Amino acid sequence: MNKIIEISDLHKVYRTGYEDLLVLHNINVSVTKNCSLTITGHSGSGKSTLLNLISGLDFPTKGRIAVNGQRVDSMNEAELTQYRSLYIGLIFQFHYLLNDFTALENVMLPHYMSGQKRKSAEERAFMLLKEVGLEERIDHYPLQLSGGERQRVAVARALINDPDLILADEPTGNLDEKNSKMVEDILFALIENHRKTMLLVTHDRNLAERGSRQMRLEHGELFEL
Ligand SMILES: Nc1ncnc2c1ncn2[C@@H]1O[C@H](COP(=O)(O)OP(=O)(O)OP(=O)(O)O)[C@@H](O)[C@H]1O
Ligand SMILES: [Mg+2]
């Protein structure tokens, strides 16, 4: 199957207090394998909401989301846990590394937790840390790394379980220009080398322009750019 994400008739309404907030309105989009789709939109336009729905961290009010032919919107908790651990790699603005674990341990942990042997988890984590240029920092704890280095560890970790789909939410939002550029370069190179599909949301138009396909989220709707 050539389509990795298929979203149809997707609506998301947040109900708070007295009013309903319609954040996503009739989203229809298919994403083909090996595509790097970037989505821009103003703050509050629903970018993170869309990623949260695709990663099954939140549920649609209406509509269908399928990833690799599996309906994410109707998975139970156990299925979602497995889906998130094996099929998607998440990268956020904040790295969410565990401070008590080294860079190597942070990267290998999801692999080890998914039932792989410690040795193979370690080897794969080392290989990925090398790819992001951190082979000399594997024993550093997050607090002993720079902001850019931490985000590179987070990128390596997102790939550890060889997921089909990488979902990135403003992955360089916390970095200065030089580090942003470095993390961007590494992220796009990794996606290409490992033949991954990526959906990345950002405010940053320069970053968005690197996507092989670009869309914009406005007034709850998605437009092709
Ligand atoms: N759990 C929630 N309950 C109610 N409203 C929410 C919830 N989460 C988000 N919202 C609202 O939905 C809208 C979209 O939020 P979202 O976080 O998706 O925006 P975003 O495009 O990612 O913004 P940013 O660029 O600032 O990260 C916002 O107006 C927000 O206030
Ligand atoms: Mg957001």
Coordinates of N, CA and C and ligand atoms in Angstrom, one line a residue:
M1 N 0.8 -1.2 0.0 CA 0.0 0.0 0.0 C 0.9 1.3 0.0
N2 N 0.5 2.2 -0.9 CA 1.4 3.3 -1.0 C 1.0 4.5 -0.1
K3 N -0.2 4.4 0.5 CA -0.7 5.5 1.4 C -0.3 5.1 2.8
I4 N 0.3 6.0 3.5 CA 0.6 5.6 4.9 C -0.4 6.2 5.9
I5 N -0.8 7.5 5.6 CA -1.8 8.1 6.4 C -3.1 8.4 5.5
E6 N -4.2 8.0 6.0 CA -5.5 8.4 5.3 C -6.4 9.0 6.3
I7 N -6.7 10.2 6.1 CA -7.6 10.9 7.0 C -8.8 11.4 6.3
S8 N -10.0 11.1 6.8 CA -11.2 11.6 6.0 C -12.3 12.1 7.0
D9 N -12.8 13.2 6.6 CA -14.0 13.8 7.3 C -13.7 14.1 8.8
L10 N -12.4 14.5 9.0 CA -12.0 14.6 10.4 C -12.4 16.0 11.0
H11 N -13.1 15.9 12.2 CA -13.5 17.0 12.9 C -13.0 16.9 14.3
K12 N -12.6 18.0 14.9 CA -12.3 18.0 16.3 C -12.9 19.2 17.0
V13 N -13.7 19.0 17.9 CA -14.4 20.1 18.7 C -13.9 19.9 20.2
Y14 N -13.4 21.0 20.8 CA -13.1 20.9 22.2 C -14.3 21.6 22.9
R15 N -14.8 20.9 23.9 CA -16.0 21.4 24.6 C -15.4 21.9 26.0
T16 N -15.4 23.2 26.2 CA -15.0 23.7 27.5 C -16.0 24.7 28.0
G17 N -16.5 24.6 29.2 CA -17.4 25.5 29.7 C -18.7 25.6 28.9
Y18 N -19.0 26.8 28.4 CA -20.2 27.0 27.7 C -20.1 26.9 26.2
E19 N -18.8 27.0 25.7 CA -18.8 27.1 24.3 C -18.0 25.9 23.7
D20 N -18.3 25.6 22.4 CA -17.6 24.6 21.7 C -16.6 25.3 20.8
L21 N -15.4 24.7 20.8 CA -14.4 25.3 19.9 C -14.1 24.3 18.8
L22 N -14.4 24.7 17.6 CA -14.2 23.8 16.4 C -12.8 24.0 16.0
V23 N -11.9 23.1 16.2 CA -10.5 23.3 15.9 C -10.1 22.7 14.5
L24 N -10.7 21.5 14.2 CA -10.4 20.9 12.9 C -11.8 20.7 12.3
H25 N -11.8 21.1 11.0 CA -13.1 21.1 10.3 C -13.0 20.4 9.0
N26 N -13.5 19.2 8.9 CA -13.5 18.4 7.7 C -12.2 18.3 7.0
I27 N -11.2 17.7 7.7 CA -9.9 17.5 7.2 C -9.9 16.2 6.4
N28 N -9.4 16.3 5.1 CA -9.3 15.1 4.3 C -7.9 15.2 3.7
V29 N -7.1 14.2 4.0 CA -5.7 14.1 3.4 C -5.2 12.7 3.4
S30 N -4.5 12.4 2.4 CA -3.7 11.1 2.3 C -2.3 11.5 2.1
V31 N -1.4 10.7 2.8 CA 0.0 10.9 2.7 C 0.7 9.7 2.2
T32 N 1.4 9.8 1.1 CA 2.1 8.6 0.6 C 3.4 8.3 1.3
K33 N 3.8 7.1 1.2 CA 5.1 6.7 1.8 C 6.3 7.5 1.3
N34 N 7.2 7.7 2.2 CA 8.4 8.4 2.0 C 8.3 9.9 1.7
C35 N 7.1 10.4 1.9 CA 6.8 11.8 1.8 C 7.3 12.5 3.1
S36 N 7.8 13.8 3.0 CA 7.9 14.6 4.2 C 7.0 15.7 4.0
L37 N 5.9 15.6 4.7 CA 4.8 16.6 4.7 C 5.0 17.6 5.8
T38 N 5.1 18.9 5.5 CA 5.1 19.9 6.5 C 3.8 20.7 6.5
I39 N 3.4 21.0 7.7 CA 2.1 21.8 7.9 C 2.4 23.1 8.7
T40 N 2.1 24.2 8.1 CA 2.3 25.5 8.9 C 0.9 26.0 9.3
G41 N 0.9 26.9 10.3 CA -0.4 27.4 10.7 C -0.1 28.3 11.9
H42 N -1.0 29.3 12.1 CA -0.8 30.2 13.2 C -0.9 29.5 14.5
S43 N -0.4 30.1 15.6 CA -0.5 29.5 16.9 C -2.0 29.3 17.2
G44 N -2.4 28.2 17.7 CA -3.8 27.9 17.9 C -4.6 27.4 16.8
S45 N -3.9 27.2 15.6 CA -4.7 26.8 14.4 C -5.0 25.3 14.5
G46 N -4.4 24.5 15.4 CA -4.8 23.1 15.5 C -3.7 22.1 15.1
K47 N -2.4 22.6 14.9 CA -1.4 21.8 14.4 C -1.1 20.6 15.4
S48 N -0.9 21.0 16.7 CA -0.6 19.9 17.7 C -1.8 19.0 17.8
T49 N -3.0 19.6 17.8 CA -4.2 18.8 17.9 C -4.2 17.7 16.8
L50 N -3.9 18.1 15.6 CA -3.9 17.1 14.5 C -2.8 16.0 14.7
L51 N -1.6 16.4 15.2 CA -0.6 15.4 15.5 C -1.1 14.5 16.6
N52 N -1.7 15.1 17.6 CA -2.2 14.3 18.8 C -3.2 13.3 18.3
L53 N -4.0 13.6 17.4 CA -5.1 12.7 16.9 C -4.4 11.6 16.1
I54 N -3.4 11.9 15.3 CA -2.8 10.9 14.5 C -2.0 9.9 15.4
S55 N -1.4 10.5 16.5 CA -0.7 9.6 17.4 C -1.6 8.9 18.4
G56 N -2.9 9.2 18.3 CA -3.8 8.5 19.3 C -3.7 9.0 20.7
L57 N -3.1 10.2 20.9 CA -3.1 10.8 22.2 C -4.4 11.5 22.5
D58 N -5.2 11.7 21.5 CA -6.5 12.3 21.6 C -7.4 11.7 20.6
F59 N -8.7 11.9 20.7 CA -9.7 11.2 19.8 C -10.5 12.2 19.0
P60 N -10.8 11.9 17.7 CA -11.6 12.8 16.9 C -13.0 12.9 17.4
T61 N -13.6 14.1 17.1 CA -15.1 14.2 17.4 C -15.8 13.4 16.4
K62 N -15.3 13.4 15.2 CA -15.9 12.8 14.0 C -14.8 12.5 13.0
G63 N -15.0 11.4 12.2 CA -14.1 11.2 11.1 C -13.1 10.0 11.3
R64 N -12.3 9.7 10.3 CA -11.5 8.5 10.4 C -10.0 8.9 10.2
I65 N -9.2 8.2 10.9 CA -7.7 8.3 10.7 C -7.2 6.9 10.6
A66 N -6.6 6.6 9.5 CA -5.9 5.3 9.4 C -4.4 5.5 9.1
V67 N -3.6 4.7 9.8 CA -2.2 4.7 9.5 C -1.8 3.3 9.2
N68 N -1.2 3.2 8.0 CA -0.9 1.8 7.5 C -2.1 0.9 7.4
G69 N -3.2 1.5 7.1 CA -4.5 0.7 7.0 C -5.1 0.4 8.3
Q70 N -4.5 0.8 9.4 CA -5.1 0.5 10.7 C -5.8 1.8 11.3
R71 N -7.1 1.6 11.7 CA -7.9 2.7 12.2 C -7.4 3.1 13.6
V72 N -6.7 4.3 13.7 CA -6.2 4.7 15.0 C -7.3 5.2 15.9
D73 N -8.4 5.8 15.2 CA -9.5 6.3 16.0 C -10.3 5.3 16.7
S74 N -10.1 4.0 16.4 CA -10.9 3.0 17.1 C -10.1 2.0 17.8
M75 N -8.8 2.3 18.0 CA -8.0 1.4 18.8 C -8.3 1.5 20.3
N76 N -8.1 0.4 21.0 CA -8.2 0.4 22.4 C -6.8 0.8 23.0
E77 N -6.8 0.9 24.3 CA -5.5 1.4 25.0 C -4.3 0.5 24.7
A78 N -4.6 -0.8 24.7 CA -3.5 -1.7 24.5 C -3.0 -1.6 23.0
E79 N -3.9 -1.5 22.1 CA -3.5 -1.4 20.7 C -2.8 0.0 20.5
L80 N -3.3 1.0 21.2 CA -2.6 2.3 21.0 C -1.2 2.3 21.5
T81 N -1.0 1.6 22.6 CA 0.3 1.6 23.2 C 1.3 0.9 22.2
Q82 N 0.8 -0.2 21.7 CA 1.6 -0.9 20.7 C 1.9 -0.1 19.4
Y83 N 0.8 0.6 19.0 CA 0.9 1.4 17.8 C 2.0 2.5 18.0
R84 N 1.9 3.2 19.2 CA 2.8 4.3 19.5 C 4.2 3.8 19.6
S85 N 4.4 2.6 20.2 CA 5.7 2.2 20.4 C 6.4 1.6 19.1
L86 N 5.6 1.0 18.2 CA 6.2 0.3 17.1 C 6.0 1.1 15.7
Y87 N 5.0 1.8 15.6 CA 4.7 2.4 14.3 C 5.0 3.9 14.1
I88 N 5.1 4.6 15.2 CA 5.3 6.0 15.1 C 6.5 6.4 16.0
G89 N 7.2 7.5 15.5 CA 8.3 8.1 16.3 C 7.9 9.5 16.5
L90 N 7.9 9.9 17.8 CA 7.4 11.3 18.1 C 8.6 12.2 18.5
I91 N 8.6 13.4 17.9 CA 9.6 14.4 18.3 C 8.8 15.7 18.7
F92 N 9.1 16.2 19.9 CA 8.4 17.4 20.3 C 9.3 18.6 20.4
Q93 N 8.8 19.7 20.7 CA 9.6 20.9 20.9 C 10.5 20.7 22.1
F94 N 10.0 20.1 23.2 CA 10.8 19.8 24.3 C 11.2 18.3 24.2
H95 N 12.5 18.1 24.6 CA 13.0 16.8 24.2 C 12.4 15.6 25.0
Y96 N 12.0 15.9 26.3 CA 11.4 14.8 27.1 C 12.4 13.7 27.3
L97 N 13.7 14.0 27.5 CA 14.6 12.9 27.8 C 14.6 12.7 29.3
L98 N 14.9 11.5 29.7 CA 14.9 11.2 31.1 C 16.2 11.6 31.7
N99 N 16.2 12.5 32.7 CA 17.4 13.0 33.2 C 18.4 12.1 33.9
D100 N 17.8 11.0 34.4 CA 18.6 10.0 35.2 C 19.3 9.0 34.3
F101 N 19.0 9.1 33.0 CA 19.6 8.1 32.0 C 20.5 8.8 31.1
T102 N 21.6 8.1 30.6 CA 22.5 8.7 29.7 C 21.8 8.8 28.3
A103 N 22.5 9.5 27.4 CA 22.0 9.6 26.0 C 21.8 8.3 25.4
L104 N 22.8 7.4 25.6 CA 22.6 6.0 25.0 C 21.4 5.3 25.6
E105 N 21.3 5.4 26.9 CA 20.1 4.7 27.6 C 18.8 5.3 27.2
N106 N 18.8 6.6 27.0 CA 17.5 7.3 26.6 C 17.1 6.8 25.2
V107 N 18.1 6.6 24.3 CA 17.7 6.2 23.0 C 17.4 4.7 22.9
M108 N 18.1 3.9 23.7 CA 17.9 2.4 23.7 C 16.6 2.0 24.4
L109 N 16.2 2.8 25.4 CA 15.1 2.4 26.2 C 13.8 1.9 25.5
P110 N 13.3 2.7 24.6 CA 12.1 2.2 23.9 C 12.3 0.9 23.2
H111 N 13.5 0.7 22.7 CA 13.7 -0.6 22.0 C 13.8 -1.8 23.0
Y112 N 14.4 -1.5 24.1 CA 14.6 -2.5 25.1 C 13.2 -2.8 25.7
M113 N 12.4 -1.8 25.9 CA 11.0 -1.9 26.5 C 10.1 -2.7 25.5
S114 N 10.4 -2.6 24.2 CA 9.5 -3.3 23.3 C 9.9 -4.8 23.2
G115 N 10.8 -5.2 24.0 CA 11.1 -6.7 24.1 C 12.4 -7.1 23.4
Q116 N 13.2 -6.1 22.9 CA 14.5 -6.5 22.3 C 15.5 -6.8 23.3
K117 N 16.6 -7.5 22.9 CA 17.7 -7.8 23.8 C 18.5 -6.5 24.1
R118 N 19.0 -6.5 25.3 CA 19.8 -5.3 25.7 C 20.9 -5.0 24.7
K119 N 21.6 -6.0 24.4 CA 22.8 -5.8 23.5 C 22.4 -5.2 22.1
S120 N 21.3 -5.7 21.6 CA 20.9 -5.2 20.2 C 20.3 -3.8 20.4
A121 N 19.6 -3.5 21.5 CA 19.1 -2.2 21.7 C 20.3 -1.2 21.8
E122 N 21.3 -1.6 22.5 CA 22.5 -0.8 22.7 C 23.2 -0.5 21.4
E123 N 23.3 -1.6 20.6 CA 24.0 -1.4 19.3 C 23.3 -0.5 18.4
R124 N 22.0 -0.7 18.3 CA 21.1 0.2 17.5 C 21.1 1.6 18.0
A125 N 21.1 1.8 19.3 CA 21.1 3.2 19.8 C 22.4 3.8 19.5
F126 N 23.5 3.1 19.6 CA 24.8 3.7 19.3 C 24.9 4.1 17.8
M127 N 24.4 3.2 17.0 CA 24.4 3.5 15.5 C 23.7 4.8 15.2
L128 N 22.5 4.9 15.9 CA 21.7 6.2 15.6 C 22.3 7.4 16.2
L129 N 22.9 7.2 17.4 CA 23.6 8.4 18.0 C 24.8 8.8 17.1
K130 N 25.4 7.8 16.5 CA 26.5 8.1 15.6 C 26.0 8.9 14.4
E131 N 24.9 8.5 13.9 CA 24.3 9.2 12.8 C 23.9 10.6 13.0
V132 N 23.6 10.9 14.3 CA 23.2 12.3 14.6 C 24.5 13.1 15.2
G133 N 25.6 12.4 15.0 CA 26.9 13.1 15.4 C 27.2 13.1 16.8
L134 N 26.7 12.2 17.6 CA 26.9 12.3 19.1 C 27.6 11.0 19.6
E135 N 28.4 10.4 18.8 CA 29.1 9.2 19.3 C 30.0 9.5 20.5
E136 N 30.4 10.7 20.6 CA 31.3 11.1 21.7 C 30.6 11.6 22.9
R137 N 29.3 11.5 22.9 CA 28.4 12.0 24.0 C 27.5 11.0 24.5
I138 N 27.7 9.7 24.2 CA 26.7 8.7 24.5 C 26.6 8.5 26.0
D139 N 27.7 8.8 26.8 CA 27.6 8.6 28.2 C 27.2 9.9 29.0
H140 N 26.9 10.9 28.3 CA 26.4 12.1 28.9 C 25.0 12.0 29.3
Y141 N 24.7 12.6 30.5 CA 23.3 12.7 30.9 C 22.7 14.0 30.2
P142 N 21.4 14.1 30.1 CA 20.8 15.2 29.4 C 21.3 16.6 29.9
L143 N 21.5 16.7 31.2 CA 21.9 18.0 31.8 C 23.4 18.3 31.4
Q144 N 24.1 17.3 30.9 CA 25.5 17.5 30.4 C 25.5 17.6 28.9
L145 N 24.4 17.9 28.3 CA 24.3 18.1 26.8 C 23.8 19.5 26.6
S146 N 24.2 20.0 25.4 CA 23.6 21.3 25.0 C 22.2 21.1 24.5
G147 N 21.4 22.2 24.3 CA 20.0 22.1 23.9 C 19.9 21.4 22.5
G148 N 20.8 21.7 21.6 CA 20.8 21.1 20.3 C 21.2 19.6 20.3
E149 N 22.1 19.3 21.2 CA 22.5 17.9 21.4 C 21.4 17.1 21.9
R150 N 20.7 17.7 22.9 CA 19.5 16.9 23.5 C 18.5 16.7 22.4
Q151 N 18.2 17.6 21.6 CA 17.2 17.4 20.6 C 17.7 16.4 19.5
R152 N 19.0 16.3 19.3 CA 19.5 15.3 18.4 C 19.3 13.9 19.0
V153 N 19.5 13.8 20.4 CA 19.2 12.5 21.0 C 17.7 12.2 20.9
A154 N 16.9 13.2 21.0 CA 15.4 12.9 20.8 C 15.1 12.4 19.4
V155 N 15.8 13.0 18.4 CA 15.6 12.5 17.0 C 16.1 11.1 16.9
A156 N 17.2 10.7 17.5 CA 17.7 9.3 17.4 C 16.7 8.4 18.1
R157 N 16.2 8.9 19.2 CA 15.2 8.0 20.0 C 14.0 7.8 19.2
A158 N 13.5 8.8 18.4 CA 12.3 8.6 17.6 C 12.5 7.5 16.6
L159 N 13.7 7.2 16.2 CA 13.9 6.2 15.1 C 14.3 4.8 15.7
I160 N 14.4 4.7 17.0 CA 15.0 3.5 17.5 C 14.1 2.2 17.2
N161 N 12.8 2.4 17.2 CA 12.0 1.2 16.9 C 11.7 1.1 15.4
D162 N 12.4 1.8 14.6 CA 12.2 1.7 13.2 C 10.8 1.9 12.8
P163 N 10.2 3.1 13.2 CA 8.8 3.3 13.0 C 8.6 3.7 11.5
D164 N 7.3 3.5 11.1 CA 7.0 3.8 9.7 C 6.8 5.3 9.5
L165 N 6.4 5.9 10.6 CA 6.0 7.3 10.5 C 6.6 8.1 11.6
I166 N 7.2 9.3 11.2 CA 7.8 10.2 12.2 C 6.8 11.4 12.3
L167 N 6.4 11.7 13.5 CA 5.6 12.9 13.8 C 6.3 13.9 14.6
A168 N 6.5 15.1 14.0 CA 7.4 16.1 14.6 C 6.6 17.4 14.9
D169 N 6.5 17.8 16.1 CA 5.8 19.0 16.5 C 6.8 20.1 16.9
E170 N 7.0 21.0 16.0 CA 7.9 22.1 16.2 C 9.3 21.7 16.8
P171 N 9.9 20.7 16.1 CA 11.1 20.1 16.7 C 12.3 21.0 16.9
T172 N 12.3 22.2 16.3 CA 13.4 23.1 16.5 C 13.0 24.4 17.2
G173 N 11.8 24.3 17.7 CA 11.1 25.5 18.3 C 11.9 26.1 19.5
N174 N 12.7 25.3 20.1 CA 13.4 25.8 21.3 C 14.9 26.1 21.1
L175 N 15.3 26.1 19.9 CA 16.7 26.2 19.6 C 17.1 27.5 18.9
D176 N 18.3 27.9 19.1 CA 18.7 29.1 18.3 C 19.0 28.7 16.9
E177 N 19.2 29.8 16.1 CA 19.3 29.6 14.6 C 20.3 28.5 14.2
K178 N 21.5 28.6 14.8 CA 22.5 27.6 14.4 C 22.2 26.2 14.7
N179 N 21.7 26.0 15.9 CA 21.3 24.6 16.3 C 20.0 24.1 15.6
S180 N 19.1 25.1 15.3 CA 17.9 24.7 14.5 C 18.3 24.1 13.2
K181 N 19.3 24.8 12.6 CA 19.7 24.4 11.2 C 20.3 23.0 11.3
M182 N 21.1 22.8 12.3 CA 21.8 21.5 12.5 C 20.8 20.4 12.7
V183 N 19.9 20.6 13.6 CA 18.9 19.6 13.9 C 18.0 19.3 12.7
E184 N 17.7 20.4 12.0 CA 16.9 20.2 10.7 C 17.6 19.4 9.7
D185 N 18.9 19.7 9.5 CA 19.7 19.0 8.5 C 19.8 17.5 8.9
I186 N 20.0 17.2 10.2 CA 20.1 15.9 10.6 C 18.8 15.1 10.5
L187 N 17.7 15.8 10.9 CA 16.4 15.2 10.8 C 16.1 14.8 9.4
F188 N 16.2 15.7 8.4 CA 15.9 15.4 7.0 C 16.8 14.4 6.4
A189 N 18.1 14.4 6.8 CA 19.0 13.4 6.3 C 18.6 12.0 6.8
L190 N 18.2 11.9 8.1 CA 17.9 10.6 8.7 C 16.6 10.1 8.0
I191 N 15.6 11.0 7.8 CA 14.4 10.5 7.2 C 14.7 10.0 5.8
E192 N 15.6 10.6 5.1 CA 15.9 10.2 3.8 C 16.6 8.8 3.8
N193 N 17.7 8.8 4.6 CA 18.5 7.6 4.7 C 17.7 6.4 5.1
H194 N 16.8 6.6 6.0 CA 16.0 5.4 6.6 C 14.7 5.3 5.8
R195 N 14.5 6.1 4.8 CA 13.3 6.0 4.0 C 12.0 6.0 4.8
K196 N 11.9 7.1 5.7 CA 10.8 7.2 6.5 C 9.8 8.3 6.0
T197 N 8.6 8.2 6.4 CA 7.6 9.2 6.1 C 7.6 10.1 7.3
M198 N 7.5 11.4 7.1 CA 7.4 12.4 8.2 C 6.3 13.4 8.0
L199 N 5.6 13.6 9.1 CA 4.7 14.7 9.2 C 5.2 15.7 10.2
L200 N 5.5 16.9 9.8 CA 6.1 17.9 10.7 C 5.3 19.2 10.7
V201 N 5.0 19.6 11.9 CA 4.2 20.9 12.0 C 5.1 22.0 12.6
T202 N 5.0 23.2 12.1 CA 5.8 24.3 12.5 C 5.3 25.6 12.2
H203 N 5.8 26.6 12.9 CA 5.5 28.0 12.5 C 6.5 28.5 11.5
D204 N 7.6 27.8 11.5 CA 8.8 28.3 10.8 C 8.7 28.0 9.3
R205 N 8.5 29.0 8.5 CA 8.3 28.8 7.1 C 9.6 28.2 6.4
N206 N 10.7 28.6 6.8 CA 12.0 28.1 6.2 C 12.1 26.6 6.4
L207 N 11.7 26.2 7.6 CA 11.8 24.7 7.9 C 10.7 24.0 7.1
A208 N 9.5 24.6 7.0 CA 8.4 24.0 6.3 C 8.8 23.8 4.8
E209 N 9.6 24.8 4.3 CA 9.9 24.7 2.8 C 10.8 23.5 2.5
R210 N 11.3 22.8 3.5 CA 12.1 21.6 3.2 C 11.3 20.4 3.0
G211 N 10.0 20.5 3.3 CA 9.2 19.3 3.1 C 9.0 19.0 1.6
S212 N 8.8 17.7 1.3 CA 8.6 17.4 -0.1 C 7.1 17.7 -0.5
R213 N 6.3 17.9 0.5 CA 4.9 18.4 0.3 C 4.6 19.4 1.4
Q214 N 3.9 20.4 1.1 CA 3.7 21.5 2.1 C 2.2 21.8 2.1
M215 N 1.7 22.0 3.3 CA 0.3 22.3 3.5 C 0.2 23.4 4.6
R216 N -1.0 24.0 4.6 CA -1.3 25.0 5.6 C -2.6 24.8 6.3
L217 N -2.6 24.9 7.6 CA -3.8 24.7 8.4 C -4.4 26.1 8.7
E218 N -5.6 26.4 8.3 CA -6.2 27.7 8.5 C -7.7 27.6 8.7
H219 N -8.2 28.2 9.7 CA -9.6 28.1 10.1 C -10.1 26.7 10.1
G220 N -9.3 25.8 10.6 CA -9.7 24.4 10.8 C -9.6 23.6 9.6
E221 N -9.1 24.2 8.5 CA -9.1 23.4 7.2 C -7.6 23.3 6.7
L222 N -7.4 22.3 6.0 CA -6.0 22.1 5.4 C -6.0 22.4 3.9
F223 N -5.0 23.2 3.6 CA -4.8 23.6 2.2 C -3.5 23.2 1.7
E224 N -3.5 22.7 0.4 CA -2.2 22.4 -0.2 C -1.5 23.7 -0.6
L225 N -0.1 23.7 -0.4 CA 0.6 25.0 -0.8 C 1.3 24.7 -2.1
Ligands
LIG1 N1 -7.5 20.0 25.6 C1 -8.0 21.1 25.1 N2 -9.2 21.6 25.6 C2 -9.7 22.7 25.0 N3 -9.2 23.4 24.1 C3 -8.0 23.0 23.6 C4 -7.3 21.8 24.1 N4 -6.2 21.7 23.4 C5 -6.1 22.7 22.6 N5 -7.2 23.5 22.7 C6 -7.4 24.7 21.8 O1 -7.4 24.3 20.5 C7 -6.8 25.2 19.6 C8 -5.7 24.5 18.9 O2 -4.6 24.1 19.7 P1 -3.3 23.5 19.2 O3 -2.4 23.2 20.4 O4 -3.6 22.4 18.3 O5 -2.7 24.7 18.4 P2 -1.3 24.8 17.6 O6 -1.6 25.1 16.2 O7 -0.4 23.6 17.9 O8 -0.6 26.1 18.3 P3 0.9 26.4 18.6 O9 1.6 26.8 17.3 O10 0.8 27.6 19.6 O11 1.6 25.2 19.2 C9 -6.3 26.3 20.6 O12 -7.1 27.4 20.4 C10 -6.3 25.7 21.9 O13 -6.6 26.7 22.9
MG2 MG 1.4 23.3 18.9

